[in-house]
Amino acid sequence: MAEARRRVWVSQPLFDDIVERLRAHFDVTQVDAVTEHAPQAIAESLRDSAGALVTLNERIGAAEIAGAPQLRAIANVGVGYNNLDIPALTSAGIVATNTPDVLTETTADFGFALLMATARRITESERWLREGKWQQWSFGTMLGADLHGSTLGILGMGRIGQGIARRARGFGMRVLYHNRSRLPADVELETGAAYASFEALLAQSDHLVLVLPYSPQVHHLIDAVALAKMKPTATLVNIARGGIVDEAALADALAHGRLAAAGLDVYEGEPTVRPELLALRNVVLTPHIASGSLATRRAMVALAVDNLIAALGEGPRAGDPPTPVNPEALVAGKTIIAKRQGA
Ligand code: GLV
C-alpha cells in the first residue's frame, strides 16, 4: 500500500506558482486569504503537519508545537526569525530556515530610499502640496538635511548594513558602523566603513540606520537615554524590528526638537502604529516593505520552498536545506524519529 503523503501548512497566500512546487512532495494546506492566526489556530494547523511555510506574522514557540509530533521543519519567509522560538524548535528536533542573501540588495535600496525621504522631507512635502498649501515658491520651503558630506551611522553591520555602506560611499558620505563584532579589515576597506563604539555612533551620526537583528538583548536599545546622545539635527531610520526602538521616547524626541526626523518601516505593535507617531509631520512611515520588490519577494518564497523540501528530506538537496537557522536540529530530528521508530 502506498504511504500517506505528509502534510505541510502554508500560513498565508504567497506566490501560487512557486508554492505549487511543494505539491510534488506533500499534501499542501494553503491559507488563501491574508489571515491573523491566533496562537491556538496555529497550533491546530501544525498538529498534523510535517512542515510549515510561514511569515513573520506567525509566532511559533513551545505552545504552538506541543501537539505537533510529526513537525520537522518550519521555513520562514523572511531573513529575521524573531517570530520563532529557536531553542524550543531545536529541542523538539524541528529545523527552522530563513531567507537571507536574496533580499540583501533590495532591502539596502529601501533603507537608502527611506533615509533620503526622511532627510529631504519628501513625503512631508508631498502631503503639504496635495493639501493645497503651496501658494508660492519660497526659498525656505521644506529645508532638509544633506546626505553627501554627512556622517552615516549603521547599527548592525551584516549583509544589509554592508549594502547600505556601499551605497553611502557612492553618495560621498562618511560611514561609521557598530556591530557585535568588528568586521575583518578587508571588509571595512571594501565597504569604506569605520568601526565605532555604540556611544560614538550615536554622538557622531548625522543619520543613523538600524539594521540589526532583534533579540531580547536589544529590546529598546534606542531609548530616551540613547536618543539624548544623538544630535538634535540627526535623522533615525529603522528597517530592522520595531522593538529595538522605544517608540514613546522617539515620538517625544521628535515632537520636542531633540531629533530632526525619523523614517520607520517597522513597529513594535505592527500593524498598529502608535498615534503619537501618526500625528507627527517629521516621520516617514511605511508598512514593513523593505524587501518588497516583486522579484525579491518571489525569490524569498522560492528559497523558503527549497528549504522546506530539503529540510523534510525530499528533492535534490534532501536533508541539506540551503539556509538553516538551527542546523543542529537536522541531527536532533533524525534521532527523535529513530527513537520513535524504536531504533
Ligand atoms: C523582513 O522583515 C525580514 O526579516 O525578511
Coordinates of C-alpha atoms and ligand atoms in Angstrom, one line a residue:
M1 CA 0.0 0.0 0.0
A2 CA 1.3 3.5 -0.9
E3 CA 2.5 5.5 2.1
A4 CA 0.3 8.5 3.0
R5 CA 1.8 11.8 1.8
R6 CA 3.0 14.1 4.6
R7 CA 1.1 17.3 5.1
V8 CA 2.6 20.9 5.0
W9 CA 0.8 24.1 6.1
V10 CA 1.3 27.4 4.2
S11 CA 0.1 30.1 6.5
Q12 CA -0.6 33.0 4.1
P13 CA -1.2 33.5 0.4
L14 CA 2.2 33.6 -1.3
F15 CA 3.0 33.1 -4.9
D16 CA 0.9 30.1 -6.0
D17 CA 3.1 29.2 -8.9
I18 CA 6.1 28.8 -6.6
V19 CA 4.2 27.2 -3.7
E20 CA 2.9 24.7 -6.2
R21 CA 6.4 23.0 -6.1
L22 CA 5.6 21.7 -2.7
R23 CA 2.7 19.7 -4.1
A24 CA 5.1 17.3 -5.9
H25 CA 6.2 16.1 -2.5
F26 CA 3.4 16.8 0.1
D27 CA -0.2 17.4 0.7
V28 CA -0.4 21.2 0.9
T29 CA -2.9 23.1 3.0
Q30 CA -2.7 26.7 2.0
V31 CA -4.5 29.6 3.6
D32 CA -5.9 31.6 0.7
A33 CA -6.5 35.0 2.3
V34 CA -4.2 37.1 4.5
T35 CA -5.1 36.0 8.0
E36 CA -4.2 36.9 11.5
H37 CA -3.8 33.4 13.1
A38 CA -4.5 33.2 16.8
P39 CA -1.9 31.0 18.7
Q40 CA -4.5 28.2 19.1
A41 CA -5.2 28.3 15.3
I42 CA -1.5 28.0 14.6
A43 CA -1.3 25.0 17.0
E44 CA -4.2 23.4 15.2
S45 CA -2.7 23.9 11.8
L46 CA 0.6 22.4 12.9
R47 CA -1.0 19.5 14.6
D48 CA -0.9 17.0 11.7
S49 CA 1.8 18.8 9.7
A50 CA 5.3 17.6 8.9
G51 CA 6.3 21.1 7.8
A52 CA 5.1 24.7 7.5
L53 CA 5.9 27.7 5.3
V54 CA 5.2 30.8 7.5
T55 CA 5.8 34.5 7.6
L56 CA 6.8 36.9 10.3
N57 CA 3.1 37.2 11.3
E58 CA 3.1 33.7 12.8
R59 CA 4.7 33.5 16.2
I60 CA 5.7 29.9 16.9
G61 CA 7.0 28.6 20.2
A62 CA 6.7 25.7 22.6
A63 CA 2.9 26.1 23.0
E64 CA 2.3 26.0 19.2
I65 CA 4.4 22.9 18.6
A66 CA 3.4 21.0 21.7
G67 CA 0.7 19.0 19.9
A68 CA 2.6 18.5 16.6
P69 CA 4.7 15.4 17.0
Q70 CA 5.3 15.0 13.2
L71 CA 6.5 18.5 12.7
R72 CA 10.1 18.5 11.4
A73 CA 10.6 21.8 9.6
I74 CA 9.5 25.4 9.6
A75 CA 10.5 27.6 6.7
N76 CA 10.2 31.3 7.5
V77 CA 9.8 33.6 4.5
G78 CA 12.0 36.4 5.9
V79 CA 15.5 36.9 7.0
G80 CA 14.6 37.9 10.5
Y81 CA 13.1 35.0 12.6
N82 CA 12.3 36.5 15.9
N83 CA 8.8 35.2 15.4
L84 CA 10.2 31.7 16.0
D85 CA 11.4 30.4 19.4
I86 CA 14.5 28.7 18.0
P87 CA 15.6 26.9 21.3
A88 CA 12.1 25.4 21.6
L89 CA 12.2 24.2 18.0
T90 CA 15.7 22.9 18.3
S91 CA 14.9 20.8 21.4
A92 CA 11.9 19.3 19.6
G93 CA 14.1 18.4 16.6
I94 CA 12.4 20.9 14.3
V95 CA 14.6 22.7 11.7
A96 CA 13.9 26.4 11.1
T97 CA 15.1 28.1 8.0
N98 CA 15.1 31.7 6.8
T99 CA 15.7 33.6 3.6
P100 CA 19.0 35.6 3.8
D101 CA 21.0 36.9 0.8
V102 CA 18.2 37.0 -1.7
L103 CA 16.8 40.2 -0.1
T104 CA 20.0 42.0 0.8
E105 CA 20.3 44.4 -2.1
T106 CA 16.6 45.2 -2.3
T107 CA 16.5 45.9 1.4
A108 CA 19.6 48.0 1.3
D109 CA 18.0 50.0 -1.6
F110 CA 14.9 50.6 0.5
G111 CA 16.9 51.6 3.6
F112 CA 18.6 54.2 1.5
A113 CA 15.3 55.4 -0.1
L114 CA 13.8 55.8 3.4
L115 CA 16.8 57.7 4.6
M116 CA 16.6 60.1 1.6
A117 CA 12.8 60.5 2.0
T118 CA 13.3 61.3 5.7
A119 CA 16.3 63.6 5.4
R120 CA 14.9 65.5 2.4
R121 CA 11.3 65.6 3.8
I122 CA 9.9 64.0 0.6
T123 CA 6.6 62.6 1.9
E124 CA 6.0 65.5 4.2
S125 CA 6.4 68.0 1.3
E126 CA 4.2 65.9 -0.9
R127 CA 1.4 65.8 1.7
W128 CA 1.7 69.6 2.1
L129 CA 1.5 70.1 -1.7
R130 CA -1.5 67.9 -2.0
E131 CA -3.2 69.7 0.8
G132 CA -3.0 72.9 -1.4
K133 CA -0.6 74.6 0.9
W134 CA 1.9 75.6 -1.8
Q135 CA 0.8 79.1 -2.6
Q136 CA 4.1 80.5 -3.9
W137 CA 7.7 79.2 -4.4
S138 CA 9.8 80.3 -1.5
F139 CA 13.4 79.9 -0.6
G140 CA 12.8 78.4 2.8
T141 CA 10.3 75.7 1.9
M142 CA 10.8 72.3 3.4
L143 CA 14.5 72.6 4.1
G144 CA 16.1 69.3 4.9
A145 CA 19.4 67.7 5.7
D146 CA 22.1 66.7 3.2
L147 CA 23.3 63.2 2.7
H148 CA 26.5 64.0 0.8
G149 CA 29.3 65.1 3.1
S150 CA 27.4 63.9 6.2
T151 CA 28.2 61.0 8.6
L152 CA 26.1 57.9 8.3
G153 CA 25.9 55.5 11.2
I154 CA 24.9 51.9 10.7
L155 CA 23.9 49.9 13.7
G156 CA 24.2 46.2 12.7
M157 CA 26.7 45.5 10.0
G158 CA 25.6 42.3 8.5
R159 CA 24.9 41.8 4.8
I160 CA 22.2 44.6 4.6
G161 CA 24.2 47.0 6.7
Q162 CA 27.2 46.5 4.4
G163 CA 25.0 47.0 1.3
I164 CA 23.9 50.4 2.8
A165 CA 27.5 51.3 3.5
R166 CA 28.4 50.7 -0.2
R167 CA 25.6 52.9 -1.3
A168 CA 26.6 55.6 1.1
R169 CA 30.1 55.6 -0.3
G170 CA 28.7 56.5 -3.7
F171 CA 26.8 59.4 -2.1
G172 CA 30.1 60.8 -0.6
M173 CA 29.2 60.1 3.0
R174 CA 31.5 59.2 5.9
V175 CA 30.4 55.8 7.2
L176 CA 30.6 54.6 10.7
Y177 CA 29.3 51.3 12.0
H178 CA 28.7 49.5 15.2
N179 CA 28.3 45.7 15.4
R180 CA 28.6 42.9 18.0
S181 CA 31.9 42.0 16.4
R182 CA 34.2 44.2 14.3
L183 CA 34.4 43.3 10.6
P184 CA 37.6 41.9 9.0
A185 CA 39.9 44.7 7.8
D186 CA 39.3 43.8 4.1
V187 CA 35.5 44.2 4.5
E188 CA 36.0 47.5 6.3
L189 CA 38.2 48.7 3.4
E190 CA 35.8 47.5 0.7
T191 CA 32.7 49.0 2.3
G192 CA 34.5 52.1 3.4
A193 CA 33.0 51.8 6.9
A194 CA 34.9 52.5 10.1
Y195 CA 34.1 50.8 13.4
A196 CA 32.8 53.0 16.2
S197 CA 31.6 52.3 19.7
F198 CA 27.9 52.5 20.3
E199 CA 28.3 55.8 22.1
A200 CA 30.4 57.3 19.4
L201 CA 28.0 56.1 16.7
L202 CA 25.1 57.9 18.5
A203 CA 27.1 61.0 19.0
Q204 CA 28.7 61.4 15.6
S205 CA 26.0 60.2 13.2
D206 CA 24.0 62.8 11.2
H207 CA 21.9 59.9 10.0
L208 CA 21.6 56.6 11.9
V209 CA 20.2 53.5 10.2
L210 CA 19.2 50.4 12.3
V211 CA 19.7 47.1 10.6
L212 CA 20.5 44.7 13.5
P213 CA 18.5 41.5 14.2
Y214 CA 16.0 41.7 17.0
S215 CA 16.7 39.8 20.2
P216 CA 15.5 40.5 23.8
Q217 CA 19.1 41.8 24.5
V218 CA 18.5 44.7 22.1
H219 CA 14.9 45.5 23.1
H220 CA 14.5 49.3 23.4
L221 CA 18.3 49.7 22.7
I222 CA 17.3 53.1 21.2
D223 CA 15.6 54.5 24.3
A224 CA 15.4 58.0 25.7
V225 CA 18.9 57.8 27.0
A226 CA 20.3 56.8 23.6
L227 CA 18.2 59.4 21.8
A228 CA 19.6 62.1 24.1
K229 CA 23.1 61.2 22.9
M230 CA 22.2 61.8 19.3
K231 CA 22.5 65.2 17.5
P232 CA 19.2 67.2 17.6
T233 CA 19.7 67.6 13.8
A234 CA 20.0 63.9 13.2
T235 CA 17.7 61.5 11.4
L236 CA 16.9 57.9 12.5
V237 CA 15.9 55.2 10.2
N238 CA 14.6 51.8 11.4
I239 CA 14.3 48.9 8.9
A240 CA 15.2 46.2 11.5
R241 CA 12.4 45.5 14.0
G242 CA 10.1 47.8 15.9
G243 CA 11.1 46.5 19.3
I244 CA 14.6 47.9 19.0
V245 CA 13.3 51.5 19.4
D246 CA 11.3 52.8 22.4
E247 CA 8.7 54.4 20.2
A248 CA 7.2 56.6 23.0
A249 CA 10.6 58.1 23.7
L250 CA 11.2 58.5 19.9
A251 CA 7.9 60.3 19.4
D252 CA 8.7 62.6 22.4
A253 CA 12.2 63.4 21.0
L254 CA 10.7 64.1 17.5
A255 CA 7.9 66.3 19.0
H256 CA 10.2 68.4 21.1
G257 CA 13.0 69.0 18.6
R258 CA 15.5 66.7 20.2
L259 CA 15.7 64.7 16.9
A260 CA 15.1 66.1 13.5
A261 CA 13.2 63.3 11.8
A262 CA 12.7 59.5 11.6
G263 CA 11.9 57.0 8.9
L264 CA 10.2 53.9 10.1
D265 CA 9.4 50.7 8.2
V266 CA 8.9 48.5 11.3
Y267 CA 6.9 49.0 14.5
E268 CA 6.6 47.4 17.9
G269 CA 2.9 46.6 17.6
E270 CA 2.6 46.1 13.8
P271 CA 0.3 46.6 12.1
T272 CA -0.8 49.1 14.7
V273 CA 1.2 52.3 14.6
R274 CA 1.2 54.4 17.7
P275 CA -1.0 57.6 17.4
E276 CA 1.8 59.8 18.7
L277 CA 3.9 58.8 15.6
L278 CA 1.0 59.2 13.2
A279 CA 0.4 62.7 14.5
L280 CA 4.0 63.9 13.7
R281 CA 4.9 65.6 10.5
N282 CA 8.6 64.7 10.7
V283 CA 8.3 61.0 10.5
V284 CA 8.1 58.9 7.3
L285 CA 6.0 55.7 7.9
T286 CA 6.0 52.7 5.6
P287 CA 4.3 49.3 6.2
H288 CA 7.2 46.9 6.6
I289 CA 8.1 46.7 2.9
A290 CA 11.9 47.0 2.9
S291 CA 12.3 43.6 1.0
G292 CA 9.2 44.3 -1.1
S293 CA 10.2 44.3 -4.7
L294 CA 8.3 41.7 -6.8
A295 CA 11.5 39.9 -7.8
T296 CA 12.8 39.7 -4.3
R297 CA 9.6 38.6 -2.7
R298 CA 9.4 35.8 -5.3
A299 CA 13.0 34.9 -4.6
M300 CA 12.3 34.7 -0.9
V301 CA 9.3 32.4 -1.4
A302 CA 11.4 30.2 -3.8
L303 CA 14.2 29.9 -1.2
A304 CA 11.7 29.1 1.6
V305 CA 10.1 26.4 -0.6
D306 CA 13.6 24.9 -1.4
N307 CA 14.4 25.0 2.3
L308 CA 11.2 23.2 3.3
I309 CA 11.5 20.5 0.6
A310 CA 15.1 19.8 1.6
A311 CA 14.6 20.0 5.3
L312 CA 11.8 17.4 5.0
G313 CA 14.3 15.1 3.2
E314 CA 13.0 15.5 -0.3
G315 CA 14.3 16.9 -3.6
P316 CA 17.8 17.3 -4.9
R317 CA 19.1 18.7 -1.6
A318 CA 17.3 16.2 0.7
G319 CA 18.5 16.7 4.3
D320 CA 20.6 19.7 3.4
P321 CA 18.4 22.9 3.3
P322 CA 20.2 25.9 1.8
T323 CA 19.8 28.3 4.7
P324 CA 19.0 26.6 8.1
V325 CA 18.9 28.7 11.2
N326 CA 19.5 25.8 13.6
P327 CA 21.3 23.1 11.6
E328 CA 21.8 21.1 14.8
A329 CA 18.1 20.3 14.7
L330 CA 18.6 18.3 11.5
V331 CA 20.5 15.7 13.6
A332 CA 18.2 16.0 16.6
G333 CA 15.2 15.5 14.3
K334 CA 16.6 12.3 12.9
T335 CA 17.3 11.0 16.4
I336 CA 13.8 11.8 17.6
I337 CA 12.3 9.9 14.6
A338 CA 14.6 7.0 15.1
K339 CA 13.7 6.8 18.8
R340 CA 10.0 6.9 18.0
Q341 CA 10.5 4.1 15.5
G342 CA 12.2 2.1 18.2
A343 CA 15.7 2.1 16.5
Ligands
GLV1 C1 11.6 41.2 7.0 O1 11.5 42.0 7.9 C2 12.5 40.1 7.0 O2 13.0 39.8 8.1 O3 12.7 39.5 6.0

